[in-house]
mmCIF file with all atom_site columns, C-alpha atoms and ligand atoms in Angstrom:
data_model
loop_
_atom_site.group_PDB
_atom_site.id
_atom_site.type_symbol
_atom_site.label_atom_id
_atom_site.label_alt_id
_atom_site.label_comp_id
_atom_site.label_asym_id
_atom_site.label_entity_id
_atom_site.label_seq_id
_atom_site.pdbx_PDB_ins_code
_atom_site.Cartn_x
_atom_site.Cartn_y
_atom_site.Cartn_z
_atom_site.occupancy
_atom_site.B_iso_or_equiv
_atom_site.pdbx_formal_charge
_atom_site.auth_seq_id
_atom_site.auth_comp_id
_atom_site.auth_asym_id
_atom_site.auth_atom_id
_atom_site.pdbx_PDB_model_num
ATOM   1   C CA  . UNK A 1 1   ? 84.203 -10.992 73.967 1.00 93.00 ? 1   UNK A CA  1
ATOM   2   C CA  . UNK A 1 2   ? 81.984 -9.587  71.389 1.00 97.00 ? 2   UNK A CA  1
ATOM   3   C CA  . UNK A 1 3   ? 81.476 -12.858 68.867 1.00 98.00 ? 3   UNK A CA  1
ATOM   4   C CA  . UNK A 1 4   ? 79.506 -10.905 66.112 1.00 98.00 ? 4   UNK A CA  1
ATOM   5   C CA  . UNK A 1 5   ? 82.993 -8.982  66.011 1.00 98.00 ? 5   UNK A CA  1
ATOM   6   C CA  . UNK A 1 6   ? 84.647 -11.699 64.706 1.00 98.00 ? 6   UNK A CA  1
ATOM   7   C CA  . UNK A 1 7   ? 81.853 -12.817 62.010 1.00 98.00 ? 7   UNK A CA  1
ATOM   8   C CA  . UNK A 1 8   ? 83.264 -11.530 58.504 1.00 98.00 ? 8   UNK A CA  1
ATOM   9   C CA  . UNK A 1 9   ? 80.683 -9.458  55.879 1.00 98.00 ? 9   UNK A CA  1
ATOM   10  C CA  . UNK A 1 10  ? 81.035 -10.637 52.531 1.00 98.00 ? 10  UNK A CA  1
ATOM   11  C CA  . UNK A 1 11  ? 78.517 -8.901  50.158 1.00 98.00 ? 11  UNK A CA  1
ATOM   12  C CA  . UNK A 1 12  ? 77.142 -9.779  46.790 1.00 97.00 ? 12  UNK A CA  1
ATOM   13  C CA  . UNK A 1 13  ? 78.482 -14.004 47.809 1.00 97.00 ? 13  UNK A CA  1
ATOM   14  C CA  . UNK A 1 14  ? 77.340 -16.153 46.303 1.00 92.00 ? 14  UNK A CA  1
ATOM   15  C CA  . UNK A 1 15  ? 74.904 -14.214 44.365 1.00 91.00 ? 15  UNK A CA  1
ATOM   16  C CA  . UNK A 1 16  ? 74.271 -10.283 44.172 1.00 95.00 ? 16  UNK A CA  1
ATOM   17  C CA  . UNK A 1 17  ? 73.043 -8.791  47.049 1.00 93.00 ? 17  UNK A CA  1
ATOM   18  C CA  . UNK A 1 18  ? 73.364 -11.538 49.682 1.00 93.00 ? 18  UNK A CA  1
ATOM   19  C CA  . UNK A 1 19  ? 75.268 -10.392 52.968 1.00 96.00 ? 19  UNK A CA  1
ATOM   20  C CA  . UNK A 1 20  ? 77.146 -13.586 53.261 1.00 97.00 ? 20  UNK A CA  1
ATOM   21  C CA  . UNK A 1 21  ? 78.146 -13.939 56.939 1.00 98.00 ? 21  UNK A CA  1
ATOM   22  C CA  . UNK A 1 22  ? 81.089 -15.970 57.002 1.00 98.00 ? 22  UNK A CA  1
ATOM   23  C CA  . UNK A 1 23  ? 82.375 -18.006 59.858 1.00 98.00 ? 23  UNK A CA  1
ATOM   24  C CA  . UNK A 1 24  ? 85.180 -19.142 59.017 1.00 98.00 ? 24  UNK A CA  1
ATOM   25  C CA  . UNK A 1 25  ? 87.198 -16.276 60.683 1.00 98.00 ? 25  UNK A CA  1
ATOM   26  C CA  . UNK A 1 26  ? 85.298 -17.318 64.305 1.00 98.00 ? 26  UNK A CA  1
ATOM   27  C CA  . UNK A 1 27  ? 86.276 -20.725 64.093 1.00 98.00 ? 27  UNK A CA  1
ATOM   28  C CA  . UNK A 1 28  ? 89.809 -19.839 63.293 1.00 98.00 ? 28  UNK A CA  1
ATOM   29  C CA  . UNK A 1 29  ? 89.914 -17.666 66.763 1.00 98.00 ? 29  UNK A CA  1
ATOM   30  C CA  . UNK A 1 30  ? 90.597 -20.170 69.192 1.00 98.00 ? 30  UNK A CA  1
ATOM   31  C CA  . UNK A 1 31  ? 88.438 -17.927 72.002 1.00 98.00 ? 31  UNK A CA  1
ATOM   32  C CA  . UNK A 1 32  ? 85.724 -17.156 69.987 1.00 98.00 ? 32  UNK A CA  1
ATOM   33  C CA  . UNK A 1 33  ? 85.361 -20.568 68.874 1.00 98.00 ? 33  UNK A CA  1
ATOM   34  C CA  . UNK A 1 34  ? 84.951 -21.995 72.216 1.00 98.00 ? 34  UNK A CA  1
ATOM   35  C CA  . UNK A 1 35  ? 83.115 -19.593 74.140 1.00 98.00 ? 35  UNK A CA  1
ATOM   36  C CA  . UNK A 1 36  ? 80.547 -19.852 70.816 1.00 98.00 ? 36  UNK A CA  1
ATOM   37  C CA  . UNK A 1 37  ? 80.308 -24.056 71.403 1.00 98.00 ? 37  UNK A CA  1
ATOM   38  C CA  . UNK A 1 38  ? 80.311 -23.736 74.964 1.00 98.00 ? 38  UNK A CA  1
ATOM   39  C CA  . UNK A 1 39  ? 77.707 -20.718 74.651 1.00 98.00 ? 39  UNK A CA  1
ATOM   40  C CA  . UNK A 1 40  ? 75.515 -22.974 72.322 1.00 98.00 ? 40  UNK A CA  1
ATOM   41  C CA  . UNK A 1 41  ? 75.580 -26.524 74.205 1.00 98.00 ? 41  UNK A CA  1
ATOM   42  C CA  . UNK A 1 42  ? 75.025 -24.746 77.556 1.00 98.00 ? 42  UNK A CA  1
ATOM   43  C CA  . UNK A 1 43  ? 71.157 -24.406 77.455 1.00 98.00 ? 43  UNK A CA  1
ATOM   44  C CA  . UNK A 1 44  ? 70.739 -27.963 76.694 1.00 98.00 ? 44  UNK A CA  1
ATOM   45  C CA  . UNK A 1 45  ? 73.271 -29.232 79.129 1.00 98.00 ? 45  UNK A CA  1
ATOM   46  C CA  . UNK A 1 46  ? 70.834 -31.321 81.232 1.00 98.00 ? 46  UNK A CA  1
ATOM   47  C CA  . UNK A 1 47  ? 68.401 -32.054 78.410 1.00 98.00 ? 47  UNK A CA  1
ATOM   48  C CA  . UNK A 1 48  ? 69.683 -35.594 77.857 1.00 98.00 ? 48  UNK A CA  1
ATOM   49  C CA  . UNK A 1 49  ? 70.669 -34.949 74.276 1.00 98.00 ? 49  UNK A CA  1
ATOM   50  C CA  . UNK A 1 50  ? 71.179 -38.423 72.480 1.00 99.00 ? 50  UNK A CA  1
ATOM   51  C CA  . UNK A 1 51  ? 71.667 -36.996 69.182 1.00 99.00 ? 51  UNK A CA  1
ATOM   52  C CA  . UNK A 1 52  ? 73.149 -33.441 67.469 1.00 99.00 ? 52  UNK A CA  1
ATOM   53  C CA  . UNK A 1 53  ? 72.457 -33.261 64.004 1.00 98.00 ? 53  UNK A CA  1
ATOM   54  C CA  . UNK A 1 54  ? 74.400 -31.059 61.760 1.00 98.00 ? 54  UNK A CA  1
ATOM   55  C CA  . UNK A 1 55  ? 73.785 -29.944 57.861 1.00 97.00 ? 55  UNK A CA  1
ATOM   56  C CA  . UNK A 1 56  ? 76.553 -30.018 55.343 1.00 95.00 ? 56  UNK A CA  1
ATOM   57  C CA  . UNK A 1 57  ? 78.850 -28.022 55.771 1.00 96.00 ? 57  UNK A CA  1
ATOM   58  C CA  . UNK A 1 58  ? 79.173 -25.710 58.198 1.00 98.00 ? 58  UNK A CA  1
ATOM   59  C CA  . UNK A 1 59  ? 76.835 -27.230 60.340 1.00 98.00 ? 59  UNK A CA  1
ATOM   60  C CA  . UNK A 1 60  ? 79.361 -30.031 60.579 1.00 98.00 ? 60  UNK A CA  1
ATOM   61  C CA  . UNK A 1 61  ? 81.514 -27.173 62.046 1.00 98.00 ? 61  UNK A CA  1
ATOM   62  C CA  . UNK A 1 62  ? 79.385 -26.387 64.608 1.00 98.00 ? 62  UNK A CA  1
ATOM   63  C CA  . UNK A 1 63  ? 77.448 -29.612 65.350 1.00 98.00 ? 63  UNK A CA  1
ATOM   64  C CA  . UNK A 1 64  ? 79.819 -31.592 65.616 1.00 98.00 ? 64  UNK A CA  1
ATOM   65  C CA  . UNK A 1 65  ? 81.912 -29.915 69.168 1.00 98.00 ? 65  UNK A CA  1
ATOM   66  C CA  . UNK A 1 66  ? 78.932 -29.041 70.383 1.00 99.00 ? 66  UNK A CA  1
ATOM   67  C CA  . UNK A 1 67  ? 77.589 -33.113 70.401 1.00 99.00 ? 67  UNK A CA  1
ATOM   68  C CA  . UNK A 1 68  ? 80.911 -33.119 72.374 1.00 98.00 ? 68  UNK A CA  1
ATOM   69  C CA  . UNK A 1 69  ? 80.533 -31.235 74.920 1.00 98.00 ? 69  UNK A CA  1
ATOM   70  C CA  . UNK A 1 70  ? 77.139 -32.699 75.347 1.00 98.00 ? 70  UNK A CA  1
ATOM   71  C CA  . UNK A 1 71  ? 78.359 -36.239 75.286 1.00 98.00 ? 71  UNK A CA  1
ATOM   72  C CA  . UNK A 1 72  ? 76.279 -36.786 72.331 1.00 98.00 ? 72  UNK A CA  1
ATOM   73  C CA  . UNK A 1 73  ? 76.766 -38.586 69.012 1.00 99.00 ? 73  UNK A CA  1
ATOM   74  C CA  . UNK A 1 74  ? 76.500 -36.629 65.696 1.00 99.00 ? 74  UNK A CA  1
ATOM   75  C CA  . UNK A 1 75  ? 74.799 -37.550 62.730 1.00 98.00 ? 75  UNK A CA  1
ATOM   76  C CA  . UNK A 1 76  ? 74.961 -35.426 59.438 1.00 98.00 ? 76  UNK A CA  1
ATOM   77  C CA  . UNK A 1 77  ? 72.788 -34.092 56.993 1.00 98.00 ? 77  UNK A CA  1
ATOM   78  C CA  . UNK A 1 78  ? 74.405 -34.153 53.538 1.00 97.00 ? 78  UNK A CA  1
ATOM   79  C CA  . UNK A 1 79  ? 73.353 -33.457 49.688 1.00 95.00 ? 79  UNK A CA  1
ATOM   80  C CA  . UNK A 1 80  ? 72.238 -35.959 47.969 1.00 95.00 ? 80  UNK A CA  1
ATOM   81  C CA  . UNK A 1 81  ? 74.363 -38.623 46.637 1.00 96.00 ? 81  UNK A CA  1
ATOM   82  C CA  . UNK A 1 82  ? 77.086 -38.081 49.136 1.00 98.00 ? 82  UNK A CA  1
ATOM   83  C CA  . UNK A 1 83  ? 75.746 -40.537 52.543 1.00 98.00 ? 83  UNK A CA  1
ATOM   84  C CA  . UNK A 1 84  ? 76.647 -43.995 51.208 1.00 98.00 ? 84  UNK A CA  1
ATOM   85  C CA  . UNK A 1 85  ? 73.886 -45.937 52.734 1.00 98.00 ? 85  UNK A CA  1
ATOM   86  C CA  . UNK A 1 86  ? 70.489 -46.167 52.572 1.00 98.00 ? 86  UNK A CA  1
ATOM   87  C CA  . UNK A 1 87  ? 68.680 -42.596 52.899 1.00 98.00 ? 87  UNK A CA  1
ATOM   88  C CA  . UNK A 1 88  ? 65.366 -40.595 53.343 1.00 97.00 ? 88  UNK A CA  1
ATOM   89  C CA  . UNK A 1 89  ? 65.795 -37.156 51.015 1.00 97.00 ? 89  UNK A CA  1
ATOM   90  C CA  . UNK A 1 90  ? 63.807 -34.114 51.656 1.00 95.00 ? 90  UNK A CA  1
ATOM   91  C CA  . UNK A 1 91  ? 63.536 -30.860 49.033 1.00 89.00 ? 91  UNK A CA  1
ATOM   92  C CA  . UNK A 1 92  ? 63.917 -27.131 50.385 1.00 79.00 ? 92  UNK A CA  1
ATOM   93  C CA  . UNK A 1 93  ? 63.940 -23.850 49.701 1.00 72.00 ? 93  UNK A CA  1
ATOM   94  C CA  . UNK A 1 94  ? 67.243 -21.432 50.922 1.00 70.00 ? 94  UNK A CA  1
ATOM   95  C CA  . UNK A 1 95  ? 67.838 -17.873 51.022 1.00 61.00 ? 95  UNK A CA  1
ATOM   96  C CA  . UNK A 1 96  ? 69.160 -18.695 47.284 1.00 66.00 ? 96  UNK A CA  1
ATOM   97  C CA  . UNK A 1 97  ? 67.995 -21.543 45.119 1.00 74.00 ? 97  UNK A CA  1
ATOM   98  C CA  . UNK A 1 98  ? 66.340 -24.760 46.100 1.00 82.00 ? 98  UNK A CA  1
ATOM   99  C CA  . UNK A 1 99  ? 68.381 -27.876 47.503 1.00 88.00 ? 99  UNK A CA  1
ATOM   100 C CA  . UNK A 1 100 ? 67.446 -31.820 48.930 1.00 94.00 ? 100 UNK A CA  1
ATOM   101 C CA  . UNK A 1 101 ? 69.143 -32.967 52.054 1.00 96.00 ? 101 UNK A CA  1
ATOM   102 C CA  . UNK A 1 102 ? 69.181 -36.401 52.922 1.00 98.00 ? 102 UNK A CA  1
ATOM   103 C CA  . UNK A 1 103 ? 69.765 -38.247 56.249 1.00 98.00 ? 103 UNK A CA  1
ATOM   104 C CA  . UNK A 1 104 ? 70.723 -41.891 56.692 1.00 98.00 ? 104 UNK A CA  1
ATOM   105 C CA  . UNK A 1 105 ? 67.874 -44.213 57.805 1.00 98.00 ? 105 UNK A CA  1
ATOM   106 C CA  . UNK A 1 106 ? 69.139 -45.402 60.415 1.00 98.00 ? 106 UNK A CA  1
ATOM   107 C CA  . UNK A 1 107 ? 71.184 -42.726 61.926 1.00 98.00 ? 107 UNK A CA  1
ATOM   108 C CA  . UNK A 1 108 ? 68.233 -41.624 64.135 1.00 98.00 ? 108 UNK A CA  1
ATOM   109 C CA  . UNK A 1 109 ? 65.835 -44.266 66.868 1.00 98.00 ? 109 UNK A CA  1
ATOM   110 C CA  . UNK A 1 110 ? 62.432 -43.863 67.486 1.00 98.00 ? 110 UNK A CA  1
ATOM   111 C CA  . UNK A 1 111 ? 62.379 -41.258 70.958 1.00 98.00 ? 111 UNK A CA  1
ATOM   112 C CA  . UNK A 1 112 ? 66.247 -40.132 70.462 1.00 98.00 ? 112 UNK A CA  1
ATOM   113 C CA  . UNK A 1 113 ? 66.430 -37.080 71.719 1.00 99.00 ? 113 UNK A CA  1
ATOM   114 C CA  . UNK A 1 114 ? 67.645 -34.880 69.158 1.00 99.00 ? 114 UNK A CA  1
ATOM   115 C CA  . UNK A 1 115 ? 69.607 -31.201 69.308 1.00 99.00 ? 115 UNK A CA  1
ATOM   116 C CA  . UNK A 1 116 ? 69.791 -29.504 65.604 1.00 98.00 ? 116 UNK A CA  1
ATOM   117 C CA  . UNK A 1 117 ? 72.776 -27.248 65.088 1.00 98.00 ? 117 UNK A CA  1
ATOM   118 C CA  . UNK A 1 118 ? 73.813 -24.878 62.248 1.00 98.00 ? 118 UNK A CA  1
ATOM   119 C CA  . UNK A 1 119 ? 76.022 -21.869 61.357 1.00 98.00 ? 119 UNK A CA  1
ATOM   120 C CA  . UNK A 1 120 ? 73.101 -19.769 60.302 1.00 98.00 ? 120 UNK A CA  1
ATOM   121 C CA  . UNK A 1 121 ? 68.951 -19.754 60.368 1.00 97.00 ? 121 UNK A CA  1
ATOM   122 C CA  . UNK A 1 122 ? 68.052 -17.786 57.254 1.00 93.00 ? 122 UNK A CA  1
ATOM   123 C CA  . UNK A 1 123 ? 64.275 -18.640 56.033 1.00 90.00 ? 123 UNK A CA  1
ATOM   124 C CA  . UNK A 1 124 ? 64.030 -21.704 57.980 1.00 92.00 ? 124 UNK A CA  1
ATOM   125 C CA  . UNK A 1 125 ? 64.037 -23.992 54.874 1.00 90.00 ? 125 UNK A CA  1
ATOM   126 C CA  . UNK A 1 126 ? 67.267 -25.953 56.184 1.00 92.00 ? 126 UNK A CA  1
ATOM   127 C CA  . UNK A 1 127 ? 66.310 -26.181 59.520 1.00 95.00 ? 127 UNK A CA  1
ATOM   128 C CA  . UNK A 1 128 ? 62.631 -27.229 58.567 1.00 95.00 ? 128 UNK A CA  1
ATOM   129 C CA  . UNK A 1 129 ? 63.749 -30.263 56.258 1.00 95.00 ? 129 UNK A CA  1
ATOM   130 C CA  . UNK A 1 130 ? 66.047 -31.430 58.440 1.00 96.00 ? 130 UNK A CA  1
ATOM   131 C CA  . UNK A 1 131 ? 63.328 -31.500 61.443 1.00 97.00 ? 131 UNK A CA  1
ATOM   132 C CA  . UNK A 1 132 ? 60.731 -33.379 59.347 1.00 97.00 ? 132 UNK A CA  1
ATOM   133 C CA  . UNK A 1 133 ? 63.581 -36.171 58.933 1.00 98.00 ? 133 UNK A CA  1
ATOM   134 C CA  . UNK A 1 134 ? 64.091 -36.257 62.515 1.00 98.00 ? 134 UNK A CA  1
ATOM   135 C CA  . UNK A 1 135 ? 60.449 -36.740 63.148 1.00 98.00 ? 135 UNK A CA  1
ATOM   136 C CA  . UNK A 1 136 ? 59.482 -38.999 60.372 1.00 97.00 ? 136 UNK A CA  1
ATOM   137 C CA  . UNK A 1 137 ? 62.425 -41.186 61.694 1.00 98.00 ? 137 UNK A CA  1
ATOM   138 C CA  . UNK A 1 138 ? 60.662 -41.320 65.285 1.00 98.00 ? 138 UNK A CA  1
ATOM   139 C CA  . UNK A 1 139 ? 63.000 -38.422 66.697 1.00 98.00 ? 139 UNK A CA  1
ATOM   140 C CA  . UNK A 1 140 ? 62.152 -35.647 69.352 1.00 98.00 ? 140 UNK A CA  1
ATOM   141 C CA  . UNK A 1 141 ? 63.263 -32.143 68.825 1.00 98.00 ? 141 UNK A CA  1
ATOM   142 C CA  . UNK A 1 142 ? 64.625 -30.752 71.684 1.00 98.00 ? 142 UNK A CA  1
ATOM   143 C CA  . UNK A 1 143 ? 66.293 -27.767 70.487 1.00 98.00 ? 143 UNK A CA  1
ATOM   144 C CA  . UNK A 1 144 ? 67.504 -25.412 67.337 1.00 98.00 ? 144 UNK A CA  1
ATOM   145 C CA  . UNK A 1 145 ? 70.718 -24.010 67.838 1.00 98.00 ? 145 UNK A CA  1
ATOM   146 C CA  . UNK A 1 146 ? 72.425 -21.026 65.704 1.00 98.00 ? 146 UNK A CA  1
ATOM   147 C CA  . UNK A 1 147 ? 75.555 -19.196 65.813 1.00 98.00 ? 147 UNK A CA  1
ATOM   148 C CA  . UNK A 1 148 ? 73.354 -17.040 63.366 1.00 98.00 ? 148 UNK A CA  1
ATOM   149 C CA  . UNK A 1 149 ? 69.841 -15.670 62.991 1.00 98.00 ? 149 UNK A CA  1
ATOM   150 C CA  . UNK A 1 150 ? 68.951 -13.061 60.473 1.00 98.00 ? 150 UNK A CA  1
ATOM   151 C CA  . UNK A 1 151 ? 65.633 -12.164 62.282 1.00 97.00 ? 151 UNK A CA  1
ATOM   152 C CA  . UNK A 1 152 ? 64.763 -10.323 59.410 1.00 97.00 ? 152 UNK A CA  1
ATOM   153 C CA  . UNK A 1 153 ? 63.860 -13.267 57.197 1.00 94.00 ? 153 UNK A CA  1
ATOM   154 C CA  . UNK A 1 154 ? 61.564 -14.663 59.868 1.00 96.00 ? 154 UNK A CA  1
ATOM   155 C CA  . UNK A 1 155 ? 63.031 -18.151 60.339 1.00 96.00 ? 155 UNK A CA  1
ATOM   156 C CA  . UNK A 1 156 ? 61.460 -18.626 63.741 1.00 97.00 ? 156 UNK A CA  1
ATOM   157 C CA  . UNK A 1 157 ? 57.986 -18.732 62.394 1.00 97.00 ? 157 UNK A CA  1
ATOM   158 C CA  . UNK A 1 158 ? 58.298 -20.955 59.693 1.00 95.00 ? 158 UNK A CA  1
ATOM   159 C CA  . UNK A 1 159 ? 60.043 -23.161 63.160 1.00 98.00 ? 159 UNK A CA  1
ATOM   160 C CA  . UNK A 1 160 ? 56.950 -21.613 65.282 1.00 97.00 ? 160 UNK A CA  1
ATOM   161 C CA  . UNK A 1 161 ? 56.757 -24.168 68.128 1.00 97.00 ? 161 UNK A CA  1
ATOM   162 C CA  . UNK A 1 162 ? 60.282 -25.348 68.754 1.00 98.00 ? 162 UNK A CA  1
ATOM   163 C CA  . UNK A 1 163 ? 62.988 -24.074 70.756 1.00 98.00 ? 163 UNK A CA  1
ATOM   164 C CA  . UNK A 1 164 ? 65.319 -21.955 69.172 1.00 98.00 ? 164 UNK A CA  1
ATOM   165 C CA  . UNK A 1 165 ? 68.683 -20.414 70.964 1.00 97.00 ? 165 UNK A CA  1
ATOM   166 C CA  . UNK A 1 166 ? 70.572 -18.225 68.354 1.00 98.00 ? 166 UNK A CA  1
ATOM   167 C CA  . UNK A 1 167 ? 73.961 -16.141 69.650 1.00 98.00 ? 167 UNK A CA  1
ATOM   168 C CA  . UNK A 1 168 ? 73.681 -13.290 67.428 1.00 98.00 ? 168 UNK A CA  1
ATOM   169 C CA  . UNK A 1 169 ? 70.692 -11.158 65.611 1.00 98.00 ? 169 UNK A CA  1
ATOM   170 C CA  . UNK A 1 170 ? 71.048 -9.365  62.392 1.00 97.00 ? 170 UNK A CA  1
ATOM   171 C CA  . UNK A 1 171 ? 67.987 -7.635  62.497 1.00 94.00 ? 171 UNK A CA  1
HETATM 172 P P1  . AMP B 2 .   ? 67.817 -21.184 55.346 1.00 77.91 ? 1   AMP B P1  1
HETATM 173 O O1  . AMP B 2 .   ? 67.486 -22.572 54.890 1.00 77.91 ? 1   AMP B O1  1
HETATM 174 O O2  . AMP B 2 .   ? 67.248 -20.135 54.444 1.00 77.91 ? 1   AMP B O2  1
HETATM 175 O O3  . AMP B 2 .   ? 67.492 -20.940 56.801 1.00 77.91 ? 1   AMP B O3  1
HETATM 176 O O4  . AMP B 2 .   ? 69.381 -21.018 55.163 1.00 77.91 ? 1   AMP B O4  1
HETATM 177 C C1  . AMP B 2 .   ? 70.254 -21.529 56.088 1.00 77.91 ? 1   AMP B C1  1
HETATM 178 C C2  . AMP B 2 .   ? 71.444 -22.175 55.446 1.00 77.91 ? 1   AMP B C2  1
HETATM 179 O O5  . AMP B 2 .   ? 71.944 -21.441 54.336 1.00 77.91 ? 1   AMP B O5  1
HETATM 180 C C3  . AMP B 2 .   ? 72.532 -22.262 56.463 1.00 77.91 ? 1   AMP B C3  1
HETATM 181 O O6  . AMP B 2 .   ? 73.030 -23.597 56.428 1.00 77.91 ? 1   AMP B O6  1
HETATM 182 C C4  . AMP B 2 .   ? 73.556 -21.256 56.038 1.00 77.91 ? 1   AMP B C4  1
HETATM 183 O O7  . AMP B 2 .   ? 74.824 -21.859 56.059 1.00 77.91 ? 1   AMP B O7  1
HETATM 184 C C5  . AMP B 2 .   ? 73.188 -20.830 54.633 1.00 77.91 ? 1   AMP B C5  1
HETATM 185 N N1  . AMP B 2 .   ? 72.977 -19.376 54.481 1.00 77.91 ? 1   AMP B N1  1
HETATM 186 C C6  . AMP B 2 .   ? 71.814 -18.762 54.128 1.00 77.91 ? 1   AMP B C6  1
HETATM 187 N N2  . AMP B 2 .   ? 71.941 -17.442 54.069 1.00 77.91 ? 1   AMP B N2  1
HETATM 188 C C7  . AMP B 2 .   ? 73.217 -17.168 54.427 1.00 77.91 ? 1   AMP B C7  1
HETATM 189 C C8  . AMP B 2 .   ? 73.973 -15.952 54.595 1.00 77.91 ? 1   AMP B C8  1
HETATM 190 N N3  . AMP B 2 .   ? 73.453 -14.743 54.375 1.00 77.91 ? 1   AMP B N3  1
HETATM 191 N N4  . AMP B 2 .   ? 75.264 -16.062 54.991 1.00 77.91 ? 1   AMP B N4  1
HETATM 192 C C9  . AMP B 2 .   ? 75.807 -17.288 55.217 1.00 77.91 ? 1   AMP B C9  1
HETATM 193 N N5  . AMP B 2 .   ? 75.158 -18.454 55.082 1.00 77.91 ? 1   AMP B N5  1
HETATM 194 C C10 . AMP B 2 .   ? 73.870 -18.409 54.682 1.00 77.91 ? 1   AMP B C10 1
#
């Protein structure tokens, strides 16, 4: 099965000329969907993953089957205002705009392993706030993990060090 087949192009969304890759018609696709999960949690499969962590909202998408299939929790990553307990926040910059994420304080223990997942790794920004909450709460990044990489915005080196698995290039 060829997944990028089932990714749908949306251009000028939200803003002129982004190439919005949208998802939603992969998850829908019961075969796509779970070859894609199965195809993401595979290379971490013995990497005694405590923790998946998963930015609003699509990452929740993703994240959350592949934790799953791990036999891993999941903790999100939400805007703020929206985790009703205590919180660190962290600013970054997308594709588009500027945004804060925020994690809960206590969803991560010092030396949890920890697996990030999201739809799509753009510039990095996402992926790069939510690591430095991970670490400054005493976590270990084992792994990035993307249905999505558009190599040409050069997310990997703003993540230079870490393990990245992505299951389809846009170059
Ligand atoms: P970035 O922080 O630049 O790596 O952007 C990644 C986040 O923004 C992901 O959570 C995506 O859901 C979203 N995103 C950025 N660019 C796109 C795009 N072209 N199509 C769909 N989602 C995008």
């Amino acid at each position: 099965m060829n997944l990028q087949e089932k990714i749908r192009n949306v251009p000028n969304f939200p803003q002129e000329g982004i190439q919005f890759k949208d998802i939603t018609t992969l998850l829908k696709d019961r075969d796509a969907f779970r070859l894609a999960i199965d195809m993401l949690a595979t290379p971490y499969q013995d990497q005694k993953i405590d923790i998946v962590i998963g930015p609003e909202a699509r990452g929740f998408a993703v994240g959350a089957p592949v934790a799953y299939v791990l036999g891993a929790g999941f903790v999100p990553i939400r805007k703020p205002g929206k985790l009703p307990a205590e919180t660190i926040c962290h600013e970054y910059s997308l594709e588009y705009g500027k945004d804060s994420l925020e994690i809960h304080k206590d969803a991560i223990k010092p030396g949890d392993r920890v697996l990030v997942v999201d739809d799509l790794l753009a510039t990095g920004g996402t992926t790069m706030a939510t690591v430095k909450m991970v670490e400054q709460l005493g976590g270990s990044i084992v792994g990035l993990a993307f249905l999505i990489e558009l190599s040409f915005l050069n997310g990997r080196q703003v993540l230079d060090g870490y393990d990245i698995t992505s299951l389809i290039q846009y170059a």
